[in-house]
mmCIF file of N, CA and C in Angstrom:
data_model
loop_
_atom_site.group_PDB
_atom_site.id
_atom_site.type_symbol
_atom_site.label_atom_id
_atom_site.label_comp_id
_atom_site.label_asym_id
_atom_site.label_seq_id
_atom_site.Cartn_x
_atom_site.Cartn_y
_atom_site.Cartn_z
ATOM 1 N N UNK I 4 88.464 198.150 182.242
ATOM 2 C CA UNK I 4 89.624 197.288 182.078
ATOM 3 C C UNK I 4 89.953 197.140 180.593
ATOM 4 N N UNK I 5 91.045 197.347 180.074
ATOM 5 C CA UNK I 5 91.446 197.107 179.019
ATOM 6 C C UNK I 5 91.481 195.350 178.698
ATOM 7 N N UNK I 6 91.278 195.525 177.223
ATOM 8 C CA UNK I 6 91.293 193.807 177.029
ATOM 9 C C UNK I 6 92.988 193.793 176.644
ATOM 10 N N UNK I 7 92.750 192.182 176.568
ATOM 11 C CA UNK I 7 93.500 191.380 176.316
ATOM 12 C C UNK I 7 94.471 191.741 175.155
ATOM 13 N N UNK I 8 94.015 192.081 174.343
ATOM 14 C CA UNK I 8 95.047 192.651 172.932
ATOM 15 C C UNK I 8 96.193 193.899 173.069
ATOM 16 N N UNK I 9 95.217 194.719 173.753
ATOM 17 C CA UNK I 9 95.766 195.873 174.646
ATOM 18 C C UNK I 9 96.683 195.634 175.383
ATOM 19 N N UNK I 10 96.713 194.708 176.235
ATOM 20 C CA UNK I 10 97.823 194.606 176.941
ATOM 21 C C UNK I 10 98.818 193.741 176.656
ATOM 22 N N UNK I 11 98.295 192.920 175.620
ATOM 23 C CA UNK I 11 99.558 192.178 174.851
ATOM 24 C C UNK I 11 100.680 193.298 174.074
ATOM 25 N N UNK I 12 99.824 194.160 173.711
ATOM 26 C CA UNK I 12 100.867 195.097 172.858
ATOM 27 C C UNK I 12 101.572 195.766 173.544
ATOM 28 N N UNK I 13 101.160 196.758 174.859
ATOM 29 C CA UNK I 13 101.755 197.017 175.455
ATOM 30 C C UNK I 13 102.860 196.556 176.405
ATOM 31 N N UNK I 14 102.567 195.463 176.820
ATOM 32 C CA UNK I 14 103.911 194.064 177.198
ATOM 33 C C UNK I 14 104.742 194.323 176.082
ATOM 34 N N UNK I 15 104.223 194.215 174.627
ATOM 35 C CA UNK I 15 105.455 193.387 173.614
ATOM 36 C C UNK I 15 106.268 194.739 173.840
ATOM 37 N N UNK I 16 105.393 195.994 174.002
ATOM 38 C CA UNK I 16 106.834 197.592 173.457
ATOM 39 C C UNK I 16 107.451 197.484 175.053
ATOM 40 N N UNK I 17 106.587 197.104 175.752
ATOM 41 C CA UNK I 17 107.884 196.907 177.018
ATOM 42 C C UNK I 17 109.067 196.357 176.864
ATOM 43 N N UNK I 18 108.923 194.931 176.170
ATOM 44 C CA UNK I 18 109.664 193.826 176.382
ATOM 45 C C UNK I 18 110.797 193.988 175.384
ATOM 46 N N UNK I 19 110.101 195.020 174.464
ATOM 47 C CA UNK I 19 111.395 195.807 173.437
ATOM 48 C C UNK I 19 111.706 196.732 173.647
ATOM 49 N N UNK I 20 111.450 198.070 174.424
ATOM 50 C CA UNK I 20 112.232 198.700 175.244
ATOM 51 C C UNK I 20 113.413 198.560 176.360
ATOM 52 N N UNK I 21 113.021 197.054 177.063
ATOM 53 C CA UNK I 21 113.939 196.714 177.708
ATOM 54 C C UNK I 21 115.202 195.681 177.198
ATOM 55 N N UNK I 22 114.575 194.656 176.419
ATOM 56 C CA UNK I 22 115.657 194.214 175.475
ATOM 57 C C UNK I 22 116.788 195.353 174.740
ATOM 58 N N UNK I 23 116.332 195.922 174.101
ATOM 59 C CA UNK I 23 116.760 197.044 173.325
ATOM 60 C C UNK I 23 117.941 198.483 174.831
ATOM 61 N N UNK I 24 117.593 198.278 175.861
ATOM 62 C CA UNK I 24 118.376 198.730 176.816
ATOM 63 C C UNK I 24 119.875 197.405 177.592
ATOM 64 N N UNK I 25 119.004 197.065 177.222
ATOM 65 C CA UNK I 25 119.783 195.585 177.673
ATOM 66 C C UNK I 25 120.808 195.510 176.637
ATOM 67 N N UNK I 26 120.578 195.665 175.364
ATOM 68 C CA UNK I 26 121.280 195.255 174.356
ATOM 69 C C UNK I 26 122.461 196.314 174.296
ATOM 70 N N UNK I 27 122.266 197.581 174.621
ATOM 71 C CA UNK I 27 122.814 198.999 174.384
ATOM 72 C C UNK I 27 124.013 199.122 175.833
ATOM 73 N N UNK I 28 123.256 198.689 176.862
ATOM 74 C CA UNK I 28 124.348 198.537 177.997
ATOM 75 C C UNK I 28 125.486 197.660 177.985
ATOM 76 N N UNK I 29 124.934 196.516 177.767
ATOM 77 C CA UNK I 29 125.893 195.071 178.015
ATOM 78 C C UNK I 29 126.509 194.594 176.972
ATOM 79 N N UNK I 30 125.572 194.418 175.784
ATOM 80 C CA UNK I 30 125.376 193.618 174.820
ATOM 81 C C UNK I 30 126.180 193.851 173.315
ATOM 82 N N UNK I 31 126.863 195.288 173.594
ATOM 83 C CA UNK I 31 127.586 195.638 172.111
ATOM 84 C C UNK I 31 128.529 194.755 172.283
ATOM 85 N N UNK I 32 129.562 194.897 172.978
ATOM 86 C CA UNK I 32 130.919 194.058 173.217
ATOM 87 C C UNK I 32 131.251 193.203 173.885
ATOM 88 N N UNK I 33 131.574 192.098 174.792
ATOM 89 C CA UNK I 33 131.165 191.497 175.216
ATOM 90 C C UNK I 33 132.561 191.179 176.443
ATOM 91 N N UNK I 34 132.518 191.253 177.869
ATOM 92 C CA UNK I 34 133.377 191.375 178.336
ATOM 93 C C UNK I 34 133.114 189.781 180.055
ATOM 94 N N UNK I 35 134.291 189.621 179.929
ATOM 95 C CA UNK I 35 134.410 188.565 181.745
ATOM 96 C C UNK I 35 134.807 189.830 182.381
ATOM 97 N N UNK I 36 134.849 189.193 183.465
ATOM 98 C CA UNK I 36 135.244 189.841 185.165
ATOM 99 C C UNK I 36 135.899 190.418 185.068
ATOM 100 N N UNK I 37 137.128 190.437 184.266
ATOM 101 C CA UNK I 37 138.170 190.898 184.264
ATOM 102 C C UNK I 37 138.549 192.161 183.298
ATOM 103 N N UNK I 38 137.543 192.276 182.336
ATOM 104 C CA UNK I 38 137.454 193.338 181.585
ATOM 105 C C UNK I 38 138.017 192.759 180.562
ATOM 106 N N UNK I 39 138.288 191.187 179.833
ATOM 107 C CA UNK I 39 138.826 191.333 178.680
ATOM 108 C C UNK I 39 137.854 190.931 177.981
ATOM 109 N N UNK I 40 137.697 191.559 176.601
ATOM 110 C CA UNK I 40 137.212 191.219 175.647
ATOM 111 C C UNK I 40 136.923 189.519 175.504
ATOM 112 N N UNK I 41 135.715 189.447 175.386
ATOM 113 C CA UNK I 41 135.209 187.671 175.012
ATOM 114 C C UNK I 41 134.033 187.440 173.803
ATOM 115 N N UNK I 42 134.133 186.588 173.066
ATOM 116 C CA UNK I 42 132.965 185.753 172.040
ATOM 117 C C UNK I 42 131.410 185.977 172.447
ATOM 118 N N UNK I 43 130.841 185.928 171.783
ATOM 119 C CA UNK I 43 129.629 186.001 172.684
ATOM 120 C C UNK I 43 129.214 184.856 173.042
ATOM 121 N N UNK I 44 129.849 183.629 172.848
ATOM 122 C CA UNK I 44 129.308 182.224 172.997
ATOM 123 C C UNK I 44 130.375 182.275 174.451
ATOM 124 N N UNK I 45 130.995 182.646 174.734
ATOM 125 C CA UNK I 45 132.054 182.777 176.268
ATOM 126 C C UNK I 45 130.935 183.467 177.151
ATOM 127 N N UNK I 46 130.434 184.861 176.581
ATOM 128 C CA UNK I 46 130.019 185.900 177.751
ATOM 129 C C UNK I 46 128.704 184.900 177.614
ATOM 130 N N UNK I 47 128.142 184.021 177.195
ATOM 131 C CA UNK I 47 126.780 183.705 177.066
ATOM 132 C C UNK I 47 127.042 182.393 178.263
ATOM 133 N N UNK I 48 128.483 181.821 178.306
ATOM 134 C CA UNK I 48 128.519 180.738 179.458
ATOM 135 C C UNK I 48 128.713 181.691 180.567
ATOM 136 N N UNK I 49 129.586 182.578 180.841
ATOM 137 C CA UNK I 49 130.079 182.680 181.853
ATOM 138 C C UNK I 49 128.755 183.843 182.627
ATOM 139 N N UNK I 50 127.665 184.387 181.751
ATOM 140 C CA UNK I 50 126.473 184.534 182.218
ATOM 141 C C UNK I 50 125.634 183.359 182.502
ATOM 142 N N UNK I 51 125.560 182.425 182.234
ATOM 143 C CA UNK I 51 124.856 181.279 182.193
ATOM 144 C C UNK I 51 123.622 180.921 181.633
ATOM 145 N N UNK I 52 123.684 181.748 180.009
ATOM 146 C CA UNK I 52 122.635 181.621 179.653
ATOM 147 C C UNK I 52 122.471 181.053 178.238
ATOM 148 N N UNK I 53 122.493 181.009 177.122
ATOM 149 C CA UNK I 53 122.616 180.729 175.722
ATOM 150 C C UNK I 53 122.990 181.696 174.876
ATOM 151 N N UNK I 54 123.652 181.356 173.914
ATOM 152 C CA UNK I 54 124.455 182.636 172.893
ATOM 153 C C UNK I 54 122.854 182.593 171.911
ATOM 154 N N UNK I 55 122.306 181.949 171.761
ATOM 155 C CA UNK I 55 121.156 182.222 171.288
ATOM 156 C C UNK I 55 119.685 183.087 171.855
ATOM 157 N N UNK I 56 119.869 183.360 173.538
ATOM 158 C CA UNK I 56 119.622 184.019 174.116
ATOM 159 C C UNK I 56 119.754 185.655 173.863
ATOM 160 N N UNK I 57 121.216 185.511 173.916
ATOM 161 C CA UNK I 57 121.764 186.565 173.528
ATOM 162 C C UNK I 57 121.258 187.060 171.854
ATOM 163 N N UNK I 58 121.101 186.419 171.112
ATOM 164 C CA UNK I 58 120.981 186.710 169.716
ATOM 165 C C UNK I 58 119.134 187.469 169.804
ATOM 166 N N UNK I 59 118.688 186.766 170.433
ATOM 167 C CA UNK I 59 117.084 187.059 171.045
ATOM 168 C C UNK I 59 117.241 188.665 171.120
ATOM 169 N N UNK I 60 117.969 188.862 172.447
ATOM 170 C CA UNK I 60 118.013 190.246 173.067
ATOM 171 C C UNK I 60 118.286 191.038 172.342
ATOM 172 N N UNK I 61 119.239 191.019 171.212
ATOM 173 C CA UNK I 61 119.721 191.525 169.973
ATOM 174 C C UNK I 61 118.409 191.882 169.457
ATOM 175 N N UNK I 62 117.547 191.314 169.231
ATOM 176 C CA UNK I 62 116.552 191.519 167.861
ATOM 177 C C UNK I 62 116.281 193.063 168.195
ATOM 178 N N UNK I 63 115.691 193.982 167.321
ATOM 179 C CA UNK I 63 115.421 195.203 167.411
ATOM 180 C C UNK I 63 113.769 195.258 168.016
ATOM 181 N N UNK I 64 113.241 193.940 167.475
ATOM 182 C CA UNK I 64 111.428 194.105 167.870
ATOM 183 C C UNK I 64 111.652 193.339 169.535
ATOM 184 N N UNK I 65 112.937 193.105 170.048
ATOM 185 C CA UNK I 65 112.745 192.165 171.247
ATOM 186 C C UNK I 65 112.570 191.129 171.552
ATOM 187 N N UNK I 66 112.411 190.594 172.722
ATOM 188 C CA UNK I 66 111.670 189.282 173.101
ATOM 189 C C UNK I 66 111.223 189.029 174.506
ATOM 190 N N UNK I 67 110.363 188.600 174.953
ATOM 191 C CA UNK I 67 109.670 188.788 176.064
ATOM 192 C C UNK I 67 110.886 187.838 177.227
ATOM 193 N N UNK I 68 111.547 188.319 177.588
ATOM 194 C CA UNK I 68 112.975 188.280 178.047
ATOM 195 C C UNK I 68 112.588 187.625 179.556
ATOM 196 N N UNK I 69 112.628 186.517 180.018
ATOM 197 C CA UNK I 69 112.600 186.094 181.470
ATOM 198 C C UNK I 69 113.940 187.008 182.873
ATOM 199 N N UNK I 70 112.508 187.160 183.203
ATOM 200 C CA UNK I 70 113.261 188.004 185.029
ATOM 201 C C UNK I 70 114.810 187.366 185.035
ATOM 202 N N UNK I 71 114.610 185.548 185.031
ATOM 203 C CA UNK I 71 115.889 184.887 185.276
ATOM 204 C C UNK I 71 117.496 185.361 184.430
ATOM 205 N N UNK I 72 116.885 185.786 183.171
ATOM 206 C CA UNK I 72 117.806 185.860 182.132
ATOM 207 C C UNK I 72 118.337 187.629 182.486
ATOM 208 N N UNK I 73 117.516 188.413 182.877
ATOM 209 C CA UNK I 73 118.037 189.828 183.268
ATOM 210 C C UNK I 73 119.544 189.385 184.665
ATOM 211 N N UNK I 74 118.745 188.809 185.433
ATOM 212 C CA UNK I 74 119.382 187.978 186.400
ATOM 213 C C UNK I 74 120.666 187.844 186.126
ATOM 214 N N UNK I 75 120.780 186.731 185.203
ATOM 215 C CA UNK I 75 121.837 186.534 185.083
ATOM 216 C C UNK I 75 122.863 187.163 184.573
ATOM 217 N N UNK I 76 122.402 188.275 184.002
ATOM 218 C CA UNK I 76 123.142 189.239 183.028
ATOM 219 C C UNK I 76 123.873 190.017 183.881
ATOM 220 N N UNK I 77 123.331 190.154 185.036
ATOM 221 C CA UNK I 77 123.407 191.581 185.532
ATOM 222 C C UNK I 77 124.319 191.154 186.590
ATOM 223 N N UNK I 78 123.995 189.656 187.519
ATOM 224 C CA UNK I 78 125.170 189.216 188.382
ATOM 225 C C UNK I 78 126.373 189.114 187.744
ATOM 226 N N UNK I 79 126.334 188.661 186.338
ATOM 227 C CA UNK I 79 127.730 188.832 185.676
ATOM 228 C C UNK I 79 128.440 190.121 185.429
ATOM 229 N N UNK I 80 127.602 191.016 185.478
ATOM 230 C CA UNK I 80 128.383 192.313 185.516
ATOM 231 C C UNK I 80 127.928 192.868 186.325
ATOM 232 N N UNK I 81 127.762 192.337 187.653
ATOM 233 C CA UNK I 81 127.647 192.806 188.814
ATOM 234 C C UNK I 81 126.988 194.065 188.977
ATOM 235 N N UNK I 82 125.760 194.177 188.499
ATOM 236 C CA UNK I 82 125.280 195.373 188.500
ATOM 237 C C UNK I 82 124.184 194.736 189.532
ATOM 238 N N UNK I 83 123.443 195.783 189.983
ATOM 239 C CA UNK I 83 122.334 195.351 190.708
ATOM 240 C C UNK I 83 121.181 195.587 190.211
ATOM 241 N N UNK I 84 119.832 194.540 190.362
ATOM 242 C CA UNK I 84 118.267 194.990 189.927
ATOM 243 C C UNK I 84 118.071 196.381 189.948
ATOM 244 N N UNK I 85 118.009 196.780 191.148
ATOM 245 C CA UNK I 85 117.884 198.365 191.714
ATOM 246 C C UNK I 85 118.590 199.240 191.072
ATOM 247 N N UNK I 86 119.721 199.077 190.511
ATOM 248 C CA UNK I 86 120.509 200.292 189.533
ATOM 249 C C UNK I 86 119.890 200.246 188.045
ATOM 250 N N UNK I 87 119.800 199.012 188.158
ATOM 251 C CA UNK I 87 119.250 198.395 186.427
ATOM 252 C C UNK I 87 118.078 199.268 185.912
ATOM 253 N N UNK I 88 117.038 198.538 187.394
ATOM 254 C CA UNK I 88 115.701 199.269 186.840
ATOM 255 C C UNK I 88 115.693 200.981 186.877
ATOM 256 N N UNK I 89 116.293 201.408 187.963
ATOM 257 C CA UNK I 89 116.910 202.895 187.964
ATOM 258 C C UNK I 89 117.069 203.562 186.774
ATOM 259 N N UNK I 90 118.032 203.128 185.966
ATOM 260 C CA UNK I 90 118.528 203.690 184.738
ATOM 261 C C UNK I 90 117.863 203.490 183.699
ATOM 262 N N UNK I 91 117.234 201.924 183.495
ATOM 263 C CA UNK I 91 115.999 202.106 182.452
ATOM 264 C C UNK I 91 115.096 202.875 182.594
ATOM 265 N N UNK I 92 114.208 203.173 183.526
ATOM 266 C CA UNK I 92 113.400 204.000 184.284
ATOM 267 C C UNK I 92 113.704 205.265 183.953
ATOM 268 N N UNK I 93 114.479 205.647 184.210
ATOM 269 C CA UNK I 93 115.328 207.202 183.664
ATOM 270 C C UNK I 93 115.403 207.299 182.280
ATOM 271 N N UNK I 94 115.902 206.212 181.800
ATOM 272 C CA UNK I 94 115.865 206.166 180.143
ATOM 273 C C UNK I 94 114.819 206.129 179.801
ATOM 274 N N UNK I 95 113.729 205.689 180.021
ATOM 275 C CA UNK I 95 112.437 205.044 178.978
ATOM 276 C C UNK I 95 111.303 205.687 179.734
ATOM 277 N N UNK I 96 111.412 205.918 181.256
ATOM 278 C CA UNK I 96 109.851 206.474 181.648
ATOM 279 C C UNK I 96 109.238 205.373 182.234
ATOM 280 N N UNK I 97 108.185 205.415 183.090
ATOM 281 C CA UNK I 97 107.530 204.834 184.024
ATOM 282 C C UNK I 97 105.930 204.524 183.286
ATOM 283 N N UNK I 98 105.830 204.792 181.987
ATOM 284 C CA UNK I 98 104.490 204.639 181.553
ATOM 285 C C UNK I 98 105.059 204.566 180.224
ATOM 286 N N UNK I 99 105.655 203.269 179.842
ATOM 287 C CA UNK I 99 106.152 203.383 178.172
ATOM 288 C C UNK I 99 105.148 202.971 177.133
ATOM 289 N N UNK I 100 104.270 202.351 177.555
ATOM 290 C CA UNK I 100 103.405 202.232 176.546
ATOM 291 C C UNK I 100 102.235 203.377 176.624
ATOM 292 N N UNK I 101 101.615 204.031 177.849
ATOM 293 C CA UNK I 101 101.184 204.925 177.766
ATOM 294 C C UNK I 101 100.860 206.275 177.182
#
């Protein structure tokens, strides 16, 4: 069994691999339902989450990003878990810290 340090590190390059996908899909421009252009303090309500949230996901080293907060991202642009993890998966690999 690997210790504890080990798998902290490997969590953190997860948690910045997926931030860092997150950021690249959704996160350059910032759009409502409707496709118009919005603030990021708008797309951060009408996701229901914090524009400081958002500033998090931004960082380049990441942040250990709650399930809830993917959640919410993704019902707002109506994407689904299953496509989400799909395409990261495809992008990044099934063993990223490996």
């Amino acid at each position: 069994m690997q210790n504890k340090d080990v798998l902290n590190r490997k969590n953190a390059l997860v948690n910045k691999h997926l931030c860092n996908f997150i950021e690249s899909k959704f996160l350059r421009e910032y759009y409502d339902q409707e496709g118009n252009i919005v603030s990021q303090n708008k797309y951060a309500k009408l996701c229901g989450i914090t524009s400081s949230t958002i500033s998090k996901l931004k960082l380049s080293a990441g942040y250990d990003v709650p399930m809830s907060t993917i959640y919410n991202i993704l019902r707002h642009e109506r994407y689904s878990l299953e496509k989400f993890f799909k395409e990261f998966e495809n992008a990044k690999g099934i063993n990223i810290p490996d």
